[in-house]
């Protein structure tokens, strides 16, 4: 008799363990393709937009707003990286250099030809897109990791070229620009107006990412990510799409770079070197590349964490490293995946068999 | 002519360190399938440990062995605690190694400081051969590297362990069915590569001063060497290291020194694009996820 009791207890423990494992699996599951109900999506978007718009009025101070601007323009660049990595599966660790192409193009146009923010922006974005496509050419020939190393080389090369560029690129000291050309009634020298300028660009980036995500184009990119051979066999022009997404990513990077230039008013090569590039890769992985708000979450965490924890630079770097390891080990899909999973678990509508939401719209 | 020979000897000793890190990367990347971006930091930790031990009064060559063992242990810990979990998702492993590299770099800054460290020449002899001054330590660095290269080369290509290792790279499942403990081999390769990085770091600090940021500079060189030669190909890493070391050494002496780094980057991009399998051929590395 005790035997059966014991075994019953054992089975009980086993199912308990299995249930705990199930719960853990639910939290770490990759749910990027599971759509949330349209209502939830709309409410999230409106709340987030309201929060971001209200931010300068919350009286959080000059320093907070400065970090917020940094976060937002970084996030714009990250949406490009999120698109190419999250949707098409092409990672790059030279993305800061692509932002640098935009920033330097705009700065050089300003110094040499006297073009202002608005007139140089289209040229800078176009140049970033073209450079993005050109660096992307090797990805047609070589696979993932080789391409990553090529992007890293490009980034290092870009910094060397800038540093040796003489007065044209301002060498190691870099270049200075004036302020954003004022629109009627709006002077961008005021920090909160600069914030709204960057925020408007972020909304554009978000909208573009959302639209690409739900469109046929986004589905094509995901098909390439999941199985390139299969995508090719059903008649998708894989090469064209890969170059295309890298160029779109370059557009985002160019926009982010120009915004960075006109916020800092001074750029130097080190801003676009290997380390900033690695941090961009870190942020996008941390936040979750496949999620609409993932890149934004990653940028917020990395930019605000040292501030919140009040760490000195060395400790904050160590904290980044540890965070990154923990996220990759525990939440391979990024923080956004964790948040979405927790929401699904709390909402209780998670259908275990189907793996989808019961109340999906 | 004398200056040219001297440049050549100097380049050769610099190339030795590059070859050591290149072999480590080529084995870990090409055979174990792990892209370890923290490998340069392993080298730096080896150099810093040597600096610390020599500063505490230890003989350099004893410190070299200890630095190798220490970094080997570090590699073991990293493989068991981190990379083991991402073997099926190499991209995640790569990102994680970036995190590890940042941690190691700043942990060293926290423990010591960010200034450059150097040790006095442990041998302190200069040989004059045919009018060419050769610093004895540089010759010793080249000799140690040559011995390590020979051991690694024959270990991989001739011994049964090397054969089992190559079998598990070409077909993991079949190798497992043949009774090869593939996972243990992955760990072993990782430890061996890390050990070489530790020795490389010790040799490096005997040649020139290093800072906590040396690792992130040299890592790209290591990847260049391993990719130029062909992943998993020890001979290729030697060829790659020599090419890169000579290009560097000679361009520093004759070309435009401010473009030194650019040459190796351009060579690397060209080879990656034109011959992704490397000059001497190798595995294409793990499949990208």
XYZ file of C-alpha atoms in Angstrom:
650
model
C 0.000 0.000 0.000
C 2.665 2.536 0.919
C 4.183 1.630 -2.417
C 1.131 2.802 -4.351
C 0.848 5.914 -2.196
C 4.433 6.631 -2.918
C 4.051 6.133 -6.650
C 0.876 8.209 -6.651
C 2.793 10.963 -4.903
C 5.516 10.525 -7.474
C 3.100 10.860 -10.376
C 1.622 13.859 -8.625
C 5.059 15.389 -8.317
C 5.771 14.523 -11.921
C 2.639 16.242 -13.206
C 3.366 19.159 -10.899
C 6.832 19.359 -12.402
C 5.435 19.020 -15.903
C 2.953 21.787 -15.181
C 5.720 24.062 -13.913
C 7.688 23.256 -17.042
C 4.633 24.012 -19.156
C 4.267 27.352 -17.441
C 7.943 28.120 -18.025
C 7.606 27.063 -21.649
C 4.633 29.417 -21.980
C 6.761 32.267 -20.679
C 9.721 31.613 -22.929
C 7.769 30.537 -26.014
C 8.368 32.315 -29.287
C 5.029 33.995 -29.894
C 6.012 36.728 -32.326
C 3.616 35.443 -34.951
C 0.632 35.196 -32.571
C -1.445 38.319 -33.115
C -2.972 39.991 -30.073
C -6.616 41.082 -30.276
C -6.997 44.280 -32.304
C -8.432 46.066 -29.261
C -5.382 45.282 -27.135
C -3.083 46.424 -29.921
C -4.950 49.699 -30.330
C -5.027 50.385 -26.573
C -1.288 49.686 -26.252
C -0.502 51.977 -29.176
C -2.673 54.817 -27.845
C -1.320 54.539 -24.290
C 2.259 54.480 -25.529
C 1.723 57.426 -27.873
C 0.035 59.412 -25.086
C 2.883 58.676 -22.691
C 5.539 59.675 -25.223
C 3.713 62.867 -26.190
C 3.130 63.854 -22.561
C 6.729 63.157 -21.517
C 8.111 66.740 -21.756
C 5.228 68.001 -19.587
C 5.834 65.604 -16.736
C 8.548 67.875 -15.329
C 11.248 65.222 -15.282
C 14.021 67.662 -15.993
C 16.478 68.548 -18.708
C 18.712 65.514 -18.276
C 15.816 63.057 -18.487
C 14.575 64.671 -21.682
C 18.070 64.542 -23.198
C 18.331 60.827 -22.532
C 14.818 60.391 -23.919
C 15.859 62.060 -27.194
C 18.945 59.827 -27.403
C 16.729 56.814 -26.767
C 14.250 57.777 -29.464
C 16.706 58.414 -32.288
C 18.558 55.235 -31.363
C 15.234 53.410 -31.513
C 14.619 54.723 -35.041
C 17.916 53.189 -36.145
C 16.991 50.019 -34.281
C 13.712 49.709 -36.189
C 15.800 49.375 -39.345
C 17.965 46.732 -37.720
C 14.874 45.058 -36.291
C 13.383 44.893 -39.754
C 16.405 43.283 -41.376
C 17.117 40.906 -38.497
C 13.658 40.262 -37.066
C 11.814 39.941 -40.360
C 14.451 38.896 -42.885
C 16.956 37.289 -40.495
C 20.003 39.301 -41.620
C 21.977 40.487 -38.596
C 24.492 43.302 -38.785
C 26.997 44.544 -36.230
C 27.937 47.564 -38.298
C 24.677 49.403 -38.057
C 26.098 52.457 -36.278
C 28.300 52.999 -39.336
C 25.162 53.146 -41.464
C 23.771 55.799 -39.121
C 27.157 57.490 -39.460
C 26.826 57.552 -43.241
C 23.593 59.514 -42.864
C 24.980 61.801 -40.184
C 28.204 62.530 -42.046
C 26.431 62.993 -45.375
C 24.185 65.581 -43.787
C 27.068 67.269 -41.935
C 29.251 67.440 -45.059
C 26.355 68.840 -47.096
C 25.892 71.447 -44.405
C 29.584 72.379 -44.184
C 30.379 72.277 -47.907
C 27.116 73.415 -49.517
C 25.301 75.054 -46.642
C 22.267 72.753 -46.862
C 20.091 72.715 -43.754
C 18.351 69.885 -41.901
C 15.292 69.544 -44.128
C 17.086 69.807 -47.470
C 19.937 67.463 -46.561
C 17.687 64.843 -44.954
C 16.475 63.194 -48.199
C 20.022 63.023 -49.580
C 21.412 61.580 -46.345
C 18.658 58.956 -46.160
C 19.101 58.021 -49.805
C 22.863 57.693 -49.373
C 22.428 55.502 -46.277
C 20.008 53.301 -48.189
C 22.412 52.947 -51.111
C 25.355 52.180 -48.825
C 23.155 49.699 -46.945
C 22.406 47.958 -50.230
C 26.048 47.944 -51.322
C 27.247 46.453 -48.014
C 24.405 44.008 -48.441
C 25.750 42.634 -51.728
C 27.966 40.018 -49.999
C 24.929 38.626 -48.180
C 23.814 37.198 -51.513
C 26.969 35.087 -51.538
C 27.836 34.305 -47.934
C 25.794 33.166 -44.964
C 24.917 34.688 -41.599
C 28.123 34.804 -39.588
C 30.356 35.695 -42.505
C 28.066 38.575 -43.283
C 28.158 39.743 -39.667
C 31.943 39.873 -39.780
C 31.829 41.771 -43.080
C 29.560 44.385 -41.503
C 31.949 44.633 -38.567
C 34.874 45.183 -40.966
C 32.897 47.801 -42.825
C 32.278 49.590 -39.564
C 35.950 49.582 -38.596
C 36.908 50.684 -42.110
C 34.377 53.517 -42.019
C 35.929 54.897 -38.826
C 39.440 54.707 -40.317
C 38.296 56.505 -43.472
C 36.597 59.242 -41.423
C 39.648 59.654 -39.192
C 41.961 59.975 -42.197
C 39.569 62.118 -44.218
C 41.299 65.436 -43.482
C 39.189 68.570 -43.328
C 36.487 67.030 -45.521
C 35.354 64.706 -42.712
C 36.963 66.723 -39.928
C 39.378 63.876 -39.022
C 39.231 62.634 -35.439
C 37.668 65.841 -34.104
C 34.639 65.559 -36.394
C 32.247 68.136 -37.771
C 29.894 70.753 -36.333
C 26.516 71.850 -37.677
C 24.042 74.595 -36.809
C 20.590 73.967 -35.406
C 17.598 72.563 -37.258
C 16.108 75.137 -39.634
C 13.040 76.439 -37.768
C 9.600 75.757 -39.209
C 7.103 78.645 -39.010
C 6.400 79.094 -35.302
C 8.557 76.171 -34.138
C 12.111 76.763 -32.986
C 14.019 73.509 -32.620
C 16.619 75.049 -30.306
C 14.117 74.397 -27.534
C 14.772 70.906 -26.201
C 11.129 69.846 -26.035
C 10.594 70.865 -29.661
C 13.632 68.830 -30.659
C 12.068 65.965 -28.701
C 8.827 66.247 -30.676
C 10.768 66.301 -33.940
C 12.500 63.020 -33.036
C 9.230 61.610 -31.686
C 7.438 62.344 -34.961
C 10.188 60.474 -36.791
C 9.829 57.582 -34.350
C 6.084 57.391 -35.007
C 6.851 57.251 -38.722
C 9.322 54.426 -38.116
C 6.815 52.569 -35.937
C 4.051 52.983 -38.482
C 6.314 51.802 -41.289
C 7.418 48.771 -39.258
C 3.809 47.910 -38.420
C 2.650 48.236 -42.006
C 5.568 46.159 -43.318
C 4.878 43.552 -40.631
C 1.242 42.983 -41.648
C 1.783 43.378 -45.383
C 2.495 40.801 -48.035
C 6.028 42.199 -48.151
C 6.561 41.376 -44.475
C 5.272 37.841 -44.972
C 7.657 37.400 -47.901
C 10.586 38.527 -45.751
C 9.606 36.106 -42.995
C 9.368 33.294 -45.521
C 12.949 34.052 -46.595
C 14.036 34.100 -42.959
C 12.482 30.738 -42.203
C 13.592 28.859 -45.292
C 15.484 30.537 -48.057
C 15.477 27.517 -50.385
C 11.751 27.048 -50.020
C 11.110 30.752 -50.532
C 13.160 30.620 -53.712
C 11.315 27.552 -54.916
C 7.889 29.197 -54.638
C 9.101 31.994 -56.879
C 10.181 34.670 -54.407
C 13.071 36.757 -55.689
C 15.194 36.223 -52.581
C 18.190 38.328 -53.678
C 16.071 41.331 -54.569
C 14.142 41.145 -51.299
C 17.313 40.834 -49.212
C 18.855 43.895 -50.842
C 15.515 45.678 -50.605
C 15.143 45.156 -46.865
C 18.747 46.241 -46.275
C 18.043 49.437 -48.204
C 14.891 50.110 -46.197
C 16.950 49.505 -43.072
C 19.491 51.998 -44.430
C 16.711 54.596 -44.832
C 15.855 54.244 -41.134
C 19.537 54.418 -40.190
C 20.031 57.567 -42.275
C 17.047 59.246 -40.624
C 18.348 58.286 -37.187
C 21.838 59.524 -38.053
C 20.644 62.938 -39.215
C 18.487 63.327 -36.096
C 21.481 62.361 -33.964
C 23.660 64.900 -35.794
C 21.220 67.748 -35.280
C 20.608 66.851 -31.664
C 24.312 66.600 -30.751
C 25.337 69.388 -33.218
C 28.762 67.742 -33.311
C 29.787 64.315 -34.581
C 33.066 62.466 -34.476
C 34.110 59.054 -35.854
C 34.002 57.241 -32.502
C 30.215 57.725 -32.342
C 29.842 55.317 -35.254
C 32.526 52.761 -34.513
C 32.506 49.166 -33.402
C 31.204 49.716 -29.897
C 28.132 51.771 -30.753
C 27.398 49.152 -33.406
C 27.655 46.313 -30.933
C 25.375 48.182 -28.550
C 22.792 48.536 -31.307
C 22.915 44.777 -31.855
C 22.638 44.309 -28.096
C 19.596 46.582 -27.822
C 17.707 44.923 -30.625
C 18.338 41.437 -29.206
C 17.514 42.629 -25.694
C 14.212 44.173 -26.708
C 13.154 41.534 -29.200
C 13.711 42.090 -32.921
C 10.520 40.383 -34.053
C 8.170 42.518 -31.983
C 6.712 45.877 -32.879
C 7.799 47.514 -29.617
C 10.906 45.346 -29.117
C 13.521 47.782 -30.468
C 11.978 50.662 -28.488
C 12.029 48.574 -25.289
C 15.666 47.623 -25.924
C 16.665 51.252 -26.469
C 14.828 52.373 -23.320
C 16.439 49.671 -21.166
C 19.985 50.273 -22.385
C 19.797 54.068 -22.268
C 17.963 54.432 -18.983
C 19.395 51.507 -16.994
C 22.632 53.277 -15.926
C 20.563 56.324 -14.983
C 18.036 54.378 -12.933
C 20.643 52.245 -11.172
C 22.877 55.284 -10.737
C 25.961 53.333 -11.766
C 29.328 54.655 -12.826
C 30.219 53.876 -16.467
C 32.309 50.785 -15.714
C 29.648 49.161 -13.542
C 26.919 50.023 -16.012
C 28.861 48.293 -18.802
C 29.180 45.203 -16.621
C 25.447 45.434 -15.904
C 24.735 45.557 -19.685
C 26.793 42.463 -20.205
C 25.058 40.554 -17.440
C 21.607 41.679 -18.640
C 22.431 40.527 -22.131
C 23.552 37.086 -20.965
C 20.445 36.674 -18.814
C 18.082 37.744 -21.572
C 19.655 35.443 -24.160
C 19.615 32.492 -21.772
C 16.169 33.035 -20.246
C 14.250 35.018 -22.859
C 15.742 34.185 -26.266
C 12.986 36.216 -27.933
C 13.846 39.378 -25.994
C 12.083 41.341 -23.268
C 9.129 42.070 -25.564
C 8.524 38.322 -25.885
C 8.520 38.019 -22.096
C 6.029 40.868 -21.686
C 3.724 39.442 -24.325
C 3.889 35.979 -22.762
C 3.141 37.337 -19.308
C 0.190 39.235 -20.737
C -1.076 36.092 -22.448
C -0.667 34.057 -19.249
C -2.499 36.710 -17.204
C -5.255 37.084 -19.761
C -5.653 33.331 -19.420
C -6.787 32.965 -22.966
C -3.810 30.948 -24.079
C -4.903 27.863 -25.917
C -2.343 25.190 -25.087
C -3.109 22.868 -27.939
C -3.240 25.444 -30.654
C -0.622 27.658 -29.109
C -2.690 30.676 -30.116
C -4.973 33.038 -28.303
C -8.580 32.017 -27.791
C -9.833 35.507 -28.172
C -7.809 36.339 -31.219
C -9.496 38.810 -33.469
C 68.333 45.641 -46.596
C 69.223 45.276 -42.921
C 66.234 47.379 -42.016
C 64.047 45.201 -44.210
C 65.250 42.015 -42.482
C 64.684 43.631 -39.113
C 61.166 44.646 -40.124
C 60.612 41.080 -41.266
C 61.721 39.608 -37.940
C 59.599 42.080 -36.012
C 56.577 41.357 -38.212
C 57.113 37.657 -37.649
C 56.896 37.995 -33.868
C 53.755 40.127 -34.146
C 52.344 37.606 -36.591
C 52.976 34.850 -34.010
C 50.503 36.335 -31.555
C 48.007 36.822 -34.375
C 48.498 33.198 -35.413
C 47.855 31.957 -31.872
C 44.583 33.835 -31.552
C 43.701 32.866 -35.116
C 44.194 29.160 -34.380
C 42.029 29.441 -31.283
C 39.241 31.082 -33.263
C 39.552 28.793 -36.246
C 39.164 25.743 -33.975
C 36.321 27.151 -31.879
C 34.450 28.682 -34.822
C 35.179 26.047 -37.437
C 35.126 22.864 -35.359
C 33.053 23.608 -32.264
C 30.690 25.891 -34.187
C 30.790 28.713 -31.639
C 31.431 32.317 -32.636
C 33.201 33.595 -29.564
C 33.611 37.336 -29.745
C 35.104 37.306 -26.245
C 38.153 35.413 -27.504
C 40.138 38.657 -27.734
C 39.206 39.360 -24.116
C 40.464 35.888 -23.176
C 43.796 36.911 -24.679
C 43.727 40.202 -22.798
C 42.921 38.409 -19.525
C 45.887 36.100 -20.156
C 48.134 39.119 -20.674
C 46.822 40.887 -17.578
C 47.240 37.741 -15.464
C 50.834 37.463 -16.685
C 51.441 41.106 -15.846
C 50.053 40.564 -12.355
C 52.052 37.392 -11.700
C 55.303 38.806 -13.086
C 54.694 41.923 -11.004
C 54.341 39.650 -7.953
C 57.808 38.283 -8.645
C 57.047 35.153 -10.647
C 59.251 33.983 -13.510
C 57.742 34.932 -16.861
C 57.719 31.414 -18.288
C 55.981 29.988 -15.216
C 53.483 32.842 -15.401
C 52.910 31.990 -19.068
C 51.868 28.444 -18.155
C 49.602 29.677 -15.372
C 48.045 32.297 -17.673
C 47.283 29.544 -20.195
C 45.711 27.343 -17.528
C 43.716 30.227 -16.032
C 42.251 31.257 -19.373
C 41.617 27.596 -20.219
C 39.572 27.353 -17.009
C 37.780 30.563 -17.973
C 36.943 28.977 -21.325
C 35.647 25.855 -19.586
C 33.385 27.940 -17.350
C 32.124 30.009 -20.295
C 31.361 26.928 -22.365
C 29.583 25.086 -19.547
C 27.590 28.045 -18.253
C 26.843 29.961 -21.470
C 27.639 28.573 -24.903
C 26.378 25.056 -24.137
C 22.830 26.435 -24.191
C 23.093 28.151 -27.534
C 24.698 25.426 -29.655
C 21.543 25.218 -31.753
C 21.235 28.982 -32.104
C 24.710 30.250 -33.040
C 23.421 33.798 -33.464
C 22.361 33.897 -29.816
C 25.749 32.510 -28.828
C 27.428 35.254 -30.798
C 25.414 37.991 -29.106
C 26.078 36.394 -25.735
C 29.816 36.400 -26.412
C 29.597 40.160 -27.019
C 28.067 40.465 -23.558
C 30.817 38.303 -22.101
C 33.445 40.432 -23.810
C 31.992 43.623 -22.331
C 31.871 42.015 -18.870
C 35.463 40.754 -18.970
C 36.798 44.045 -20.279
C 35.179 46.095 -17.570
C 35.811 43.544 -14.848
C 39.537 43.936 -15.606
C 39.144 47.727 -15.456
C 37.331 47.337 -12.135
C 40.011 45.015 -10.687
C 43.051 46.888 -12.061
C 42.498 50.071 -14.100
C 42.181 51.143 -17.708
C 45.818 52.191 -18.209
C 48.250 50.209 -20.284
C 50.395 47.601 -18.593
C 53.777 46.293 -19.592
C 56.467 44.037 -18.216
C 60.205 44.343 -18.687
C 61.701 42.056 -21.321
C 61.913 38.711 -19.466
C 65.047 37.611 -21.342
C 66.718 40.927 -22.053
C 69.176 39.700 -24.673
C 69.832 41.005 -28.165
C 71.465 38.720 -30.692
C 73.349 40.237 -33.583
C 73.348 37.952 -36.604
C 74.922 39.238 -39.777
C 74.442 42.853 -38.818
C 70.782 42.365 -37.876
C 69.775 42.961 -34.270
C 67.292 40.357 -33.110
C 65.685 40.749 -29.722
C 65.928 37.283 -28.151
C 62.412 37.432 -26.684
C 60.947 37.944 -30.141
C 62.733 34.863 -31.414
C 61.458 32.895 -28.411
C 57.887 34.039 -29.129
C 58.223 32.794 -32.699
C 59.672 29.484 -31.479
C 56.912 28.884 -28.902
C 54.299 29.643 -31.557
C 55.951 27.249 -33.983
C 55.859 24.454 -31.395
C 52.188 25.110 -30.584
C 51.276 25.209 -34.272
C 53.036 21.879 -34.844
C 51.303 20.231 -31.880
C 47.901 21.538 -32.944
C 48.388 20.670 -36.590
C 49.378 17.068 -35.932
C 46.783 16.764 -33.176
C 44.015 17.709 -35.577
C 45.215 15.972 -38.706
C 46.932 12.821 -37.384
C 45.653 11.772 -33.947
C 42.470 9.756 -33.466
C 41.044 12.603 -31.386
C 41.542 14.988 -34.265
C 39.897 12.506 -36.608
C 36.917 12.070 -34.275
C 36.661 15.832 -34.024
C 36.620 16.293 -37.767
C 34.081 13.490 -38.042
C 31.752 15.270 -35.649
C 32.049 18.455 -37.681
C 31.194 16.869 -40.993
C 28.301 14.792 -39.672
C 27.343 15.295 -36.097
C 24.594 12.675 -35.921
C 26.625 9.909 -37.526
C 29.597 10.723 -35.316
C 27.351 10.426 -32.271
C 26.092 7.060 -33.509
C 29.709 5.922 -33.849
C 30.122 6.580 -30.142
C 31.975 9.877 -30.343
C 31.034 12.086 -27.394
C 30.486 15.150 -29.588
C 29.527 17.484 -26.757
C 32.650 16.628 -24.806
C 34.701 17.330 -27.902
C 33.066 20.723 -28.280
C 33.999 21.523 -24.682
C 37.517 20.220 -25.220
C 38.089 22.315 -28.335
C 36.757 25.368 -26.568
C 39.122 24.861 -23.626
C 42.098 24.253 -25.920
C 41.344 27.381 -27.968
C 41.009 29.436 -24.790
C 44.285 28.054 -23.466
C 46.019 29.199 -26.648
C 44.499 32.637 -26.162
C 45.912 32.752 -22.630
C 49.401 31.833 -23.876
C 49.020 34.331 -26.726
C 48.178 37.048 -24.208
C 51.257 36.228 -22.124
C 53.454 36.342 -25.225
C 51.836 39.553 -26.346
C 52.575 41.415 -23.139
C 56.206 40.308 -23.422
C 56.335 42.148 -26.780
C 54.337 45.302 -26.186
C 52.134 46.992 -23.577
C 48.460 46.021 -23.508
C 45.343 47.762 -22.231
C 41.964 46.303 -21.266
C 40.792 47.315 -24.757
C 43.477 45.349 -26.592
C 41.186 42.340 -26.838
C 38.505 44.057 -28.884
C 41.155 45.336 -31.303
C 42.846 41.999 -31.786
C 39.658 39.923 -32.047
C 38.830 41.223 -35.506
C 42.355 40.322 -36.525
C 41.805 36.825 -35.187
C 38.596 36.420 -37.183
C 40.397 37.788 -40.230
C 43.161 35.218 -39.863
C 40.827 32.292 -39.392
C 38.544 33.314 -42.262
C 41.388 34.115 -44.644
C 42.897 30.685 -44.086
C 39.637 28.746 -43.969
C 37.695 27.867 -40.840
C 38.958 24.884 -38.879
C 42.135 24.798 -40.948
C 45.225 25.183 -38.718
C 47.609 25.553 -41.658
C 45.281 28.170 -43.096
C 45.411 30.143 -39.852
C 49.208 30.156 -40.038
C 49.137 31.396 -43.637
C 46.498 33.991 -42.740
C 48.491 35.151 -39.710
C 51.660 35.498 -41.774
C 49.886 37.400 -44.550
C 48.250 39.777 -42.093
C 51.332 40.157 -39.894
C 53.562 40.914 -42.865
C 51.073 43.338 -44.421
C 50.885 45.126 -41.064
C 54.573 45.108 -40.274
C 55.680 46.189 -43.714
C 52.968 48.809 -44.174
C 53.910 50.280 -40.792
C 57.522 50.465 -41.971
C 57.016 51.538 -45.574
C 53.425 52.481 -46.420
C 51.096 54.945 -44.767
C 50.995 53.954 -41.090
C 47.613 55.593 -40.463
C 46.032 53.180 -42.955
C 47.646 50.055 -41.434
C 44.398 48.710 -40.010
C 42.545 49.418 -43.217
C 44.741 47.104 -45.292
C 43.925 44.040 -43.239
C 40.219 44.929 -43.188
C 40.131 45.309 -46.961
C 42.016 42.033 -47.459
C 39.530 40.366 -45.148
C 36.408 41.735 -46.830
C 37.733 40.766 -50.260
C 38.548 37.225 -49.190
C 35.205 36.835 -47.411
C 33.335 37.917 -50.513
C 35.440 36.205 -53.171
C 36.406 33.021 -51.340
C 34.082 32.449 -48.360
C 35.704 29.057 -47.735
C 39.090 30.718 -47.185
C 42.359 30.516 -49.108
C 43.166 26.943 -48.114
C 39.585 25.787 -47.749
C 37.804 24.881 -44.562
C 34.372 24.307 -43.151
C 31.844 27.040 -43.806
C 31.201 27.255 -40.100
C 27.925 26.534 -38.399
C 24.742 27.198 -40.298
C 23.312 30.608 -39.632
C 20.045 30.607 -37.777
